[in-house]
Amino acid sequence: MAVVGKAVKRKEDPRLITGEARYLEDINLPGMTHIAILRSPHAHANIVSINTEAAAAVPGVVGVYTGQDFMDVNPLPCPWPAGGPDHPNNINTPRALEVEKVTHIGAGVAVVVAEDRATAQDAVELIDVEWDVLPAVTDAEEATFDGAPQLHENAPNNVCMEWDCGDQESADAALTSSDVVVRQRLRNQRLIPNPMETRGCIAQHEPVNGEYTIWMTSQAPHVHRLLFTAFIFEVPENKVRVISPQIGGGFGAKIFMYPEYVLTTALSKTVGRPVKWVETRSENYIATTHGRDHVTDVEVGANRDGSITALKVKTYANLGGILSTVAPGIPTTLYGRMLSGAYRFPNIYCHVTGVYTNTGMVDAYRGAGRPEATYVVERAVDLVASELGMDPVDVRRKNFVPGDAFPFEPSNNLLNGLSYDSGDYDKALDMALDMTGYEDFRAEQAAARAEGRYLGIGFSTYIEICGIAPSAWMFGEGWGAGLWESANVRMHITGDVVVTTGSQSHGQGHETSVAQLVADELGVSMDQVHVQHSDTLGTPFGYGTYGSRSTAVGGVAVWRSLQRIKEKAKAIAAHEFEAAVEDVEYVVNEEGVGSVQVKGSPDQSKVVGEFMGIATSAAGGWSLPGDMEPFLDETSYYDPPDCTYPFGTHICIVEVDAETGGVDIKRYIAVDDVGKVINPMIVDGQVHGGIAQGVAQALWEGAQYDENGQLVSGSLMDYAIPRADLLPSFELGRTETPTPNNPLGVKGAGETGTIAATPAVVNAVVDALSHLDVRHIDMPLTPSRVWETIKSHSNGGNS
Amino acid sequence: MKLGGTYLFREQREQVWSTLMDPDAISSAIPGVEEFVPIEDEEHAWRAIAKVSMAAVSGRFTGQVRMSEIQPPVSYRLHVSGEGQGSIIGGNVVMRLADKDGGGTVLHWDAEANISGKLARVGQRLIKAAASMMSKRFFGNLARQIQAVA
């Protein structure tokens, strides 16, 4: 009985819901010490001196250290400069502890190692730092102005890099000859990731062989090991073992190398004892990477019939005070190259200025660049519709990439040689409109307006770029490594199957969806499949989990190993039955039991995945053909030819309270096409969480800095993350257009919700106020902001 | 961040002024103050330790208080800087006295405060309310001392 495509309950859930799962905080080693980090209270300052005497004298303190103690440890690398090797990027990255100056609040400058956490935290207050406080700048555009405070010597006007894609000349020419041109400034505000589990690290150093074992909250354990060994400590790969225990969410923020991981690891050698660091929620706000933070000027040209002629985008991307691991790649490759959206815009140009400011580090956050791009595109389409007085649905249909145009290459070499794999954008839109009852909605809206109630509908007919890979393509984009994925599949003597994958699960349910794939391919039960990940010692090298790539890239590596195992099983069976290999077939029956049998001869058949089955023949090695090696054990490395391109339509219906500006989401309809679906329940879960995050950006979330670079939204009391009671029950639909780019037909589902939802909500609120001539409101659409807009657009408040 | 307010005293301006110039009166009026000692070789300057509790931040702050621009019996400026609990407080307050019609004294105060670190992150939205409460307590304490003197 096939399990792929079924809502199988997750194998990992029992341990999660019973509290048995072991997170980093649950791990305690004999002799372990604890640390507390002194972080800069200033956004921009020189360090004049640090006095650690009083802290060092506290009973229970093992040692107090400053950046000077770690000058033999390299600064953190930035392996993704924007645009590739030929583009100048003015790189500045953190050290384990900063030595001379700090460029954002929260930068670590000293550390206390103590017998217990409370002692470390008390002692760190006694460290005395003399600061030379400098003026700060927090806005990316203002930071480029002459006279703005300068953060880094190698970055004049605080510019880290300039990057562009598309064709400026053709875009300018098309704008000049268009019937209408709409211009709008869009702010995509800074977001602060809030995984349930904050970051943490435990490091242990063995002096006898120089090996480090590092438990850490990592979405990409092998990438962390690579950065530790090749770039930071310059030791061979086998000297560092990285283990991710159970991880409580990441949303991208746990991909990166952070100063605290380097510090904890270096200290384990310095103090000769295991060292543990667990981030507090307050630290999470100032020391973990943030996301988004763009200021964009968009110009979109269109003709009277609704066809869009050109899209020109100029963006200031705030990269924070110092660069996180892949910071420059997010607002460039993952943003600019997606600006064609679901449309065949004939002319596109995008210019991005990456800027240092006195704010926290910025890097990939769920969707990473693609939500920002989708926001620009979906708002631009709505602006055109409003300018032309057309229905936004009609403008979308007019400009969609048609179903027969795939593979589709966006104009002006926007995707740098890649092309959209497959799609049927009208079909997803039709389904969503049906679910919504769009025909009736406009009448309902008009009737409500007559009563002074503001109803609005917003559309987002998004696409995304998933399964982030081809290594060669990413190398051309400046990514300094590969992006293939790996898997090892072993069938043991009992028929149990162990799969180790280089991708990493921190909530995505890999242990279930991979097991479903294996169960169906090999004909074994779900219980017989054990999926292991997250330990560099026990898994083949892999690049980790982000960019919705675990199934579309990692899953295919598993599939490839399964095919090899099946071939080997057939060869063993052929030998045992004294038949030709070509005459043996691998069959999975209706009960889901896989066997190899001689074609047309059902009595010459042997179950594969059971004791004394083919599994045992292979593992026993008693009678194998020719020079065949024993054991069913296959490792694959898979590098796809292109990314995958999920798509869909999200529709949001809101009611805006004319008196208070409060936005109430009445309905949320999402039709997603993520290619072939392995576990619909897991996909729905991903979509639900993604929508919640996308809605939250539209309505509630937003990091706030004061003029001195102080983060004033630095706690769960001050920063509004979404709550279940603020959201309606989502109405989900699905179309299924497999990708031809991989044998599973899967595209990826981790980020669709976040990418699609934000513009759907904003478009809905603007639609609700369109009768007042409101064209745009910047996010988050808080009641006060919406209320101000209503007031300023309705004749002094008299609506 | 700018803060300010007005406080009314029943007493005459000279009497209010002399209390405002009295370090003992000031130190005992500041809520939570534990130490207030003159800085050697400096006039109108004190080292202070105070226990402050605001939002989720609570504990001792150490700092300095300096008086400048003294124009008796009208106004002076008080500079305050403090550090503690991963936070830094800096700022100054100008206090200006005027005779009130029908007797008594009006005190106007205008303050500018800069808050950094933990207090800025978790306390910002409470600071105005807390500052207004603390200033009421400060001037209330001063008023009681004036009455005690009188």
GROMACS .gro file of C-alpha atoms in nm, chain B:
model
  150
  800MET     CA    1   1.400   6.121   2.426
  801LYS     CA    2   1.254   6.440   2.563
  802LEU     CA    3   1.057   6.457   2.886
  803GLY     CA    4   0.925   6.740   3.092
  804GLY     CA    5   0.669   6.867   3.333
  805THR     CA    6   0.559   7.118   3.588
  806TYR     CA    7   0.543   7.099   3.965
  807LEU     CA    8   0.382   7.344   4.205
  808PHE     CA    9   0.522   7.433   4.549
  809ARG     CA   10   0.329   7.626   4.811
  810GLU     CA   11   0.653   7.783   4.932
  811GLN     CA   12   0.827   8.097   4.808
  812ARG     CA   13   1.086   8.083   4.536
  813GLU     CA   14   1.394   8.150   4.760
  814GLN     CA   15   1.297   7.867   4.990
  815VAL     CA   16   1.250   7.624   4.701
  816TRP     CA   17   1.577   7.737   4.550
  817SER     CA   18   1.779   7.678   4.863
  818THR     CA   19   1.639   7.326   4.891
  819LEU     CA   20   1.718   7.261   4.526
  820MET     CA   21   2.076   7.366   4.596
  821ASP     CA   22   2.112   7.139   4.898
  822PRO     CA   23   2.290   6.813   4.806
  823ASP     CA   24   2.141   6.632   5.105
  824ALA     CA   25   1.794   6.735   5.001
  825ILE     CA   26   1.856   6.624   4.644
  826SER     CA   27   2.010   6.293   4.740
  827SER     CA   28   1.730   6.200   4.974
  828ALA     CA   29   1.472   6.302   4.715
  829ILE     CA   30   1.606   6.077   4.438
  830PRO     CA   31   1.409   5.751   4.457
  831GLY     CA   32   1.626   5.452   4.542
  832VAL     CA   33   1.946   5.646   4.607
  833GLU     CA   34   2.192   5.459   4.828
  834GLU     CA   35   2.504   5.671   4.807
  835PHE     CA   36   2.559   6.037   4.714
  836VAL     CA   37   2.908   6.165   4.783
  837PRO     CA   38   3.088   6.474   4.653
  838ILE     CA   39   3.357   6.418   4.391
  839GLU     CA   40   3.690   6.549   4.515
  840ASP     CA   41   3.828   6.868   4.360
  841GLU     CA   42   3.504   6.939   4.180
  842GLU     CA   43   3.226   7.175   4.271
  843HIS     CA   44   2.864   7.068   4.236
  844ALA     CA   45   2.953   6.712   4.140
  845TRP     CA   46   2.859   6.390   4.311
  846ARG     CA   47   2.910   6.019   4.272
  847ALA     CA   48   2.587   5.827   4.319
  848ILE     CA   49   2.458   5.475   4.353
  849ALA     CA   50   2.087   5.417   4.309
  850LYS     CA   51   1.863   5.118   4.295
  851VAL     CA   52   1.638   5.143   3.993
  852SER     CA   53   1.354   4.920   3.891
  853MET     CA   54   1.202   4.973   3.549
  854ALA     CA   55   1.026   4.718   3.329
  855ALA     CA   56   1.223   4.395   3.340
  856VAL     CA   57   1.540   4.575   3.447
  857SER     CA   58   1.603   4.607   3.814
  858GLY     CA   59   1.921   4.662   4.012
  859ARG     CA   60   2.195   4.906   4.106
  860PHE     CA   61   2.312   5.183   3.878
  861THR     CA   62   2.630   5.376   3.954
  862GLY     CA   63   2.691   5.716   3.810
  863GLN     CA   64   2.761   6.081   3.846
  864VAL     CA   65   2.549   6.390   3.897
  865ARG     CA   66   2.676   6.737   3.801
  866MET     CA   67   2.517   7.078   3.835
  867SER     CA   68   2.588   7.358   3.589
  868GLU     CA   69   2.453   7.685   3.450
  869ILE     CA   70   2.348   7.790   3.799
  870GLN     CA   71   2.145   8.113   3.792
  871PRO     CA   72   2.008   8.177   4.142
  872PRO     CA   73   1.727   8.179   4.222
  873VAL     CA   74   1.596   8.086   3.877
  874SER     CA   75   1.748   7.783   3.715
  875TYR     CA   76   2.023   7.526   3.679
  876ARG     CA   77   2.104   7.222   3.472
  877LEU     CA   78   2.164   6.880   3.622
  878HIS     CA   79   2.368   6.628   3.422
  879VAL     CA   80   2.315   6.263   3.508
  880SER     CA   81   2.505   5.962   3.382
  881GLY     CA   82   2.467   5.610   3.509
  882GLU     CA   83   2.552   5.256   3.423
  883GLY     CA   84   2.435   4.917   3.540
  884GLN     CA   85   2.239   4.605   3.452
  885GLY     CA   86   2.375   4.610   3.098
  886SER     CA   87   2.228   4.954   3.047
  887ILE     CA   88   2.354   5.308   3.021
  888ILE     CA   89   2.154   5.615   3.115
  889GLY     CA   90   2.261   5.963   3.020
  890GLY     CA   91   2.085   6.293   3.014
  891ASN     CA   92   2.027   6.631   3.163
  892VAL     CA   93   1.744   6.822   3.313
  893VAL     CA   94   1.692   7.197   3.331
  894MET     CA   95   1.488   7.316   3.629
  895ARG     CA   96   1.341   7.662   3.611
  896LEU     CA   97   1.156   7.841   3.892
  897ALA     CA   98   0.900   8.116   3.861
  898ASP     CA   99   0.670   8.293   4.106
  899LYS     CA  100   0.317   8.170   4.094
  900ASP     CA  101   0.034   8.419   4.084
  901GLY     CA  102  -0.121   8.433   4.426
  902GLY     CA  103   0.184   8.287   4.603
  903GLY     CA  104   0.397   7.976   4.573
  904THR     CA  105   0.642   7.865   4.310
  905VAL     CA  106   0.614   7.695   3.972
  906LEU     CA  107   0.892   7.458   3.874
  907HIS     CA  108   0.927   7.372   3.505
  908TRP     CA  109   1.158   7.090   3.413
  909ASP     CA  110   1.276   6.985   3.069
  910ALA     CA  111   1.485   6.676   3.035
  911GLU     CA  112   1.663   6.498   2.758
  912ALA     CA  113   1.746   6.135   2.820
  913ASN     CA  114   1.947   5.879   2.627
  914ILE     CA  115   1.904   5.520   2.722
  915SER     CA  116   2.115   5.237   2.586
  916GLY     CA  117   2.143   4.866   2.635
  917LYS     CA  118   1.896   4.634   2.799
  918LEU     CA  119   1.682   4.912   2.941
  919ALA     CA  120   1.635   5.057   2.591
  920ARG     CA  121   1.529   4.723   2.450
  921VAL     CA  122   1.285   4.608   2.710
  922GLY     CA  123   1.186   4.926   2.884
  923GLN     CA  124   1.144   5.190   2.616
  924ARG     CA  125   0.768   5.178   2.604
  925LEU     CA  126   0.750   5.218   2.984
  926ILE     CA  127   1.015   5.482   3.027
  927LYS     CA  128   0.798   5.788   2.980
  928ALA     CA  129   0.547   5.660   3.232
  929ALA     CA  130   0.821   5.555   3.471
  930ALA     CA  131   1.008   5.884   3.433
  931SER     CA  132   0.694   6.081   3.502
  932MET     CA  133   0.626   5.871   3.812
  933MET     CA  134   0.982   5.909   3.934
  934SER     CA  135   0.986   6.284   3.879
  935LYS     CA  136   0.663   6.316   4.077
  936ARG     CA  137   0.822   6.123   4.360
  937PHE     CA  138   1.138   6.335   4.336
  938PHE     CA  139   0.958   6.668   4.356
  939GLY     CA  140   0.714   6.532   4.610
  940ASN     CA  141   1.008   6.433   4.831
  941LEU     CA  142   1.159   6.779   4.782
  942ALA     CA  143   0.831   6.945   4.878
  943ARG     CA  144   0.816   6.743   5.198
  944GLN     CA  145   1.172   6.853   5.284
  945ILE     CA  146   1.088   7.216   5.222
  946GLN     CA  147   0.797   7.182   5.462
  947ALA     CA  148   1.025   7.012   5.711
  948VAL     CA  149   1.270   7.302   5.687
  949ALA     CA  150   0.999   7.565   5.711
   0.00000   0.00000   0.00000
